[in-house]
Short mmCIF file of C-alpha atoms and ligand atoms in Angstrom, two decimals:
data_model
loop_
_atom_site.label_atom_id
_atom_site.label_comp_id
_atom_site.label_asym_id
_atom_site.label_seq_id
_atom_site.Cartn_x
_atom_site.Cartn_y
_atom_site.Cartn_z
CA MET A 1 19.84 -5.56 10.50
CA THR A 2 17.39 -7.84 8.82
CA LYS A 3 15.77 -10.65 10.74
CA PRO A 4 12.51 -12.47 10.24
CA ARG A 5 9.94 -10.69 12.36
CA ASN A 6 9.16 -13.85 14.33
CA GLU A 7 12.83 -14.09 15.38
CA ALA A 8 13.12 -10.44 16.30
CA ARG A 9 13.59 -9.41 19.93
CA VAL A 10 12.41 -5.94 21.04
CA LEU A 11 12.73 -4.49 24.53
CA VAL A 12 10.04 -2.01 25.56
CA VAL A 13 11.18 0.23 28.40
CA GLY A 14 8.10 1.57 30.20
CA ILE A 15 4.62 0.12 29.70
CA GLY A 16 2.63 3.35 29.94
CA GLY A 17 0.78 5.61 27.54
CA LEU A 18 3.48 5.06 24.87
CA GLY A 19 4.45 1.48 25.71
CA ALA A 20 0.91 0.11 25.66
CA PRO A 21 0.04 1.02 22.06
CA LEU A 22 3.47 0.20 20.76
CA CYS A 23 3.42 -3.26 22.35
CA LEU A 24 0.11 -3.89 20.54
CA ALA A 25 1.53 -2.64 17.25
CA LEU A 26 4.75 -4.67 17.54
CA ALA A 27 2.88 -7.84 18.47
CA LYS A 28 0.40 -7.29 15.65
CA ALA A 29 3.33 -6.84 13.25
CA GLY A 30 4.60 -10.30 14.20
CA VAL A 31 7.59 -9.45 16.40
CA GLY A 32 8.52 -12.79 17.99
CA THR A 33 9.78 -11.69 21.41
CA LEU A 34 8.79 -8.65 23.41
CA GLY A 35 10.73 -7.77 26.54
CA LEU A 36 8.54 -5.73 28.85
CA LEU A 37 10.23 -3.57 31.48
CA ASP A 38 8.31 -1.68 34.16
CA GLU A 39 7.82 -1.93 37.90
CA ASP A 40 4.67 0.15 38.36
CA ARG A 41 1.13 -0.97 38.94
CA VAL A 42 -1.90 -0.20 36.85
CA GLU A 43 -3.67 2.99 37.98
CA ARG A 44 -7.28 3.78 37.20
CA THR A 45 -6.46 7.39 36.24
CA ASN A 46 -4.21 6.14 33.42
CA LEU A 47 -6.55 3.56 31.90
CA HIS A 48 -7.79 5.85 29.14
CA ARG A 49 -4.38 6.08 27.54
CA GLN A 50 -2.75 2.83 28.69
CA ILE A 51 -4.85 0.80 26.33
CA LEU A 52 -3.39 -2.60 27.22
CA PHE A 53 -5.14 -2.57 30.57
CA ARG A 54 -8.69 -3.10 31.76
CA ASP A 55 -10.66 -2.06 34.83
CA ALA A 56 -9.95 -5.40 36.41
CA ASP A 57 -6.20 -4.79 36.13
CA VAL A 58 -6.21 -1.75 38.47
CA GLY A 59 -3.71 -2.39 41.23
CA LYS A 60 -1.95 -5.25 39.44
CA PRO A 61 1.65 -5.03 38.31
CA LYS A 62 1.70 -3.59 34.78
CA ILE A 63 4.01 -6.33 33.58
CA ALA A 64 1.65 -9.13 34.59
CA ALA A 65 -1.37 -7.37 33.18
CA ALA A 66 0.35 -6.55 29.91
CA GLU A 67 1.67 -10.08 29.55
CA ALA A 68 -1.82 -11.58 30.11
CA MET A 69 -3.43 -9.24 27.59
CA LEU A 70 -0.79 -9.69 24.90
CA LYS A 71 -0.90 -13.50 25.33
CA GLU A 72 -4.67 -13.42 24.96
CA LEU A 73 -4.56 -11.31 21.81
CA PHE A 74 -1.40 -12.75 20.26
CA PRO A 75 -0.80 -16.29 21.53
CA ARG A 76 2.35 -16.70 19.51
CA VAL A 77 4.22 -13.75 20.90
CA HIS A 78 6.87 -14.65 23.44
CA ILE A 79 6.99 -12.31 26.45
CA GLU A 80 10.04 -11.75 28.63
CA ALA A 81 8.95 -9.92 31.78
CA HIS A 82 11.37 -7.60 33.60
CA GLU A 83 9.63 -6.22 36.67
CA THR A 84 12.21 -3.60 37.43
CA ARG A 85 13.34 -0.17 36.41
CA LEU A 86 16.20 0.37 34.00
CA LEU A 87 19.06 1.11 36.40
CA PRO A 88 22.72 1.91 36.01
CA HIS A 89 23.73 -1.57 37.10
CA ASN A 90 21.42 -3.51 34.79
CA ALA A 91 20.95 -1.25 31.77
CA VAL A 92 23.73 -2.40 29.43
CA ASP A 93 23.07 -6.08 30.17
CA LEU A 94 19.31 -5.74 29.57
CA VAL A 95 19.48 -3.80 26.30
CA SER A 96 22.23 -6.14 24.98
CA ARG A 97 19.79 -9.02 24.98
CA TYR A 98 17.53 -7.39 22.33
CA ASP A 99 17.80 -6.36 18.64
CA VAL A 100 16.00 -3.05 19.12
CA VAL A 101 15.05 -1.06 22.22
CA VAL A 102 11.96 1.13 22.37
CA GLU A 103 11.84 3.60 25.23
CA GLY A 104 8.60 5.21 26.37
CA SER A 105 9.56 5.91 29.93
CA ASP A 106 8.15 8.74 32.07
CA ASN A 107 11.34 10.37 33.29
CA PHE A 108 14.54 11.93 31.99
CA PRO A 109 17.03 9.77 33.94
CA THR A 110 15.63 6.65 32.30
CA LYS A 111 15.67 8.31 28.89
CA PHE A 112 19.33 9.33 29.15
CA LEU A 113 20.29 6.00 30.73
CA THR A 114 18.58 4.14 27.87
CA ALA A 115 20.37 6.32 25.31
CA ASP A 116 23.77 5.79 26.88
CA ALA A 117 23.31 2.05 27.48
CA CYS A 118 22.18 1.47 23.87
CA LYS A 119 25.19 3.38 22.52
CA LEU A 120 27.56 1.34 24.69
CA ALA A 121 25.83 -1.92 23.71
CA GLU A 122 25.58 -0.88 20.03
CA ARG A 123 21.83 -1.38 19.96
CA PRO A 124 19.39 0.79 17.98
CA VAL A 125 16.82 2.60 20.08
CA VAL A 126 13.57 4.51 19.50
CA HIS A 127 12.85 7.18 22.10
CA GLY A 128 9.34 8.55 22.72
CA ALA A 129 7.92 11.33 24.85
CA ALA A 130 4.72 13.33 25.16
CA VAL A 131 3.51 16.30 27.20
CA ARG A 132 0.16 17.95 26.79
CA TRP A 133 -0.62 18.03 23.04
CA VAL A 134 2.87 17.44 21.71
CA GLY A 135 4.89 14.26 21.40
CA THR A 136 8.03 13.06 19.69
CA ALA A 137 9.59 9.81 18.49
CA LEU A 138 13.30 9.62 17.65
CA ALA A 139 15.12 6.74 15.98
CA VAL A 140 18.80 6.14 16.74
CA SER A 141 20.64 3.49 14.72
CA ALA A 142 23.04 0.88 16.08
CA SER A 143 25.95 3.14 15.15
CA GLY A 144 24.61 5.49 17.83
CA ALA A 145 24.76 8.76 15.85
CA PRO A 146 22.99 11.07 15.76
CA CYS A 147 21.67 10.31 19.21
CA TYR A 148 19.31 11.42 21.96
CA ARG A 149 22.03 13.64 23.45
CA CYS A 150 22.39 15.39 20.08
CA LEU A 151 18.79 16.52 20.62
CA PHE A 152 18.80 16.97 24.42
CA GLU A 153 22.33 17.48 25.67
CA ASP A 154 21.86 16.44 29.28
CA LEU A 155 19.32 16.05 32.05
CA PRO A 156 17.33 19.27 32.61
CA ARG A 157 18.45 21.32 35.59
CA ASP A 158 15.34 23.47 35.74
CA ASN A 159 11.89 22.35 36.68
CA VAL A 160 10.17 20.91 33.62
CA PRO A 161 6.39 20.47 33.95
CA ASN A 162 5.81 16.88 34.84
CA CYS A 163 2.98 14.70 33.64
CA ALA A 164 0.97 15.14 36.84
CA GLU A 165 1.16 18.94 36.45
CA ALA A 166 0.99 19.27 32.68
CA GLY A 167 -1.11 16.25 31.71
CA VAL A 168 -0.99 14.56 28.37
CA MET A 169 -3.63 13.95 25.74
CA ALA A 170 -4.37 10.30 25.21
CA PRO A 171 -4.63 10.48 21.40
CA VAL A 172 -1.16 12.06 21.24
CA VAL A 173 0.50 9.20 23.14
CA GLY A 174 -1.38 6.73 20.96
CA LEU A 175 0.00 8.36 17.80
CA VAL A 176 3.53 8.69 19.17
CA GLY A 177 3.47 5.03 20.27
CA ALA A 178 2.39 4.00 16.79
CA PHE A 179 5.21 6.00 15.18
CA GLN A 180 7.67 4.49 17.65
CA ALA A 181 6.54 1.01 16.60
CA ASP A 182 6.90 1.98 12.92
CA LEU A 183 10.47 3.27 13.48
CA ALA A 184 11.36 0.11 15.46
CA LEU A 185 10.08 -2.11 12.66
CA SER A 186 12.06 -0.02 10.16
CA LEU A 187 15.20 -0.58 12.21
CA LEU A 188 14.47 -4.32 12.41
CA ASP A 189 13.91 -4.42 8.63
CA GLY A 190 17.24 -2.68 7.95
CA ARG A 191 15.75 0.55 6.63
CA ASP A 192 17.73 3.73 7.29
CA VAL A 193 15.78 5.84 9.74
CA SER A 194 18.81 7.01 11.65
CA GLY A 195 18.10 10.36 13.30
CA GLU A 196 14.50 10.40 12.12
CA LEU A 197 12.40 12.59 14.40
CA VAL A 198 8.61 12.48 14.23
CA THR A 199 6.77 15.31 16.00
CA VAL A 200 3.06 15.08 16.67
CA ASP A 201 1.30 18.31 17.56
CA GLY A 202 -2.36 17.64 18.37
CA LYS A 203 -3.24 21.34 18.18
CA ALA A 204 -1.60 22.08 14.83
CA THR A 205 -3.47 22.33 11.58
CA GLU A 206 -4.05 19.05 9.79
CA GLU A 207 -1.12 19.40 7.42
CA LYS A 208 1.30 20.25 10.24
CA MET A 209 0.00 17.76 12.79
CA VAL A 210 2.71 15.23 12.00
CA ARG A 211 6.14 16.35 10.89
CA ARG A 212 9.10 14.07 10.04
CA ARG A 213 12.64 15.29 9.74
CA ARG A 214 16.18 14.05 10.27
CA ILE A 215 18.19 15.54 13.10
CA GLY A 216 21.89 16.23 12.61
CA ARG A 217 24.77 15.40 14.93
CA ARG A 218 25.47 17.90 17.67
CA ALA A 219 29.03 19.21 17.44
CA GLY A 220 30.91 17.78 20.40
CA CYS A 221 28.10 15.50 21.56
CA VAL A 222 29.41 13.74 24.66
CA LEU A 223 27.84 10.43 23.66
CA CYS A 224 28.22 10.03 19.90
CA GLY A 225 30.74 12.77 19.07
CA LYS A 226 33.48 12.96 21.69
CA ASN A 227 32.67 9.51 23.03
CA GLU A 228 33.16 10.76 26.59
CA ILE A 229 30.62 8.32 27.98
CA ARG A 230 32.45 5.01 28.01
CA GLU A 231 30.62 3.39 30.90
CA ILE A 232 27.48 3.89 32.91
CA ASP A 233 28.30 6.21 35.80
CA ARG A 234 25.29 6.31 38.09
CA GLY A 235 26.02 9.94 39.06
CA ARG A 236 24.87 11.06 35.62
CA TYR A 237 21.25 10.02 36.19
CA VAL A 238 20.09 11.89 39.25
CA ALA A 239 17.24 14.21 38.20
CA ASP A 240 13.73 12.89 38.62
CA VAL A 241 11.43 14.67 36.21
CA CYS A 242 8.39 12.94 34.88
CA MET A 243 7.53 13.47 31.22
CA GLU A 244 4.75 11.16 30.25
CA GLY A 245 3.44 8.80 32.85
ZN1 ZN B 301 24.92 12.48 19.88
#
C-alpha cells in the first residue's frame, strides 16, 4: 500500500498510554485522517503517561480532549471521533474504513477482536501492549499472516496481572507508542514489516533495551492458518483482563 501521507486514514483503537503518543507521532508525520476510538474519560492518575491530555481535561471524554489537542497542534489533521468501544457488532465495519489500524487498548478482548476484525477486513494492524517495564509492538500486514493469534493463541484463562495491580512505566508506553507509529507508517508506505515484533524492556541493559525480530506463523493458527474464524462471534471475546490502561 502506498498512499500520500495526507490521504492516509489510520484508526487508533484506545487513546491511552500507547494511543496518546502514537496519535502525536502520526499527526506529526502528516497522516491526513486519524480515527480515534475510545469511550473513557480522562483520569488524573493517568495524565503522566497519556501525554495528549492536560489537567483541565480531567473528567472530559478522552475523544473530545484528544481531538481538541490534536487540532490545536496540527490544524490540518482531520479527526474522526468514535466515542465507543470496539465491539463485535461494529468492529469489521469500523476497521474497514481505514488503511491501517493501530491498537493500543487496555484489555485482551479488544486486542483479539481487533486482530480478528482486521484479518476479516483485510486491513493491516499494529498491536501494542505494556505491563510494568516491558512493552511490545507487533505489525500484521493486510494479508493477515503471521498474526496476533500466532503470538498469543487465545484469550488468557488465568488471571494475568492487570494494569491497576501491576502498573506500567510511563517511558515504556511512550517508546512502544512511538514504535507502533513507526510500524504503522511503514505499512502505509508499503514497506514489508509483516510479523515485525519490537520488544522494549526498560530494565534491560542498553544494548538489549529494544529488540526487533520477525515472528513466524503458528502451525494451525485459527486465524491465519486454518482460517477457522470467518466471522465475528461475540462468544469469543468474553474475558476482561486489563493490560495497559
Ligand atoms: Zn496467525
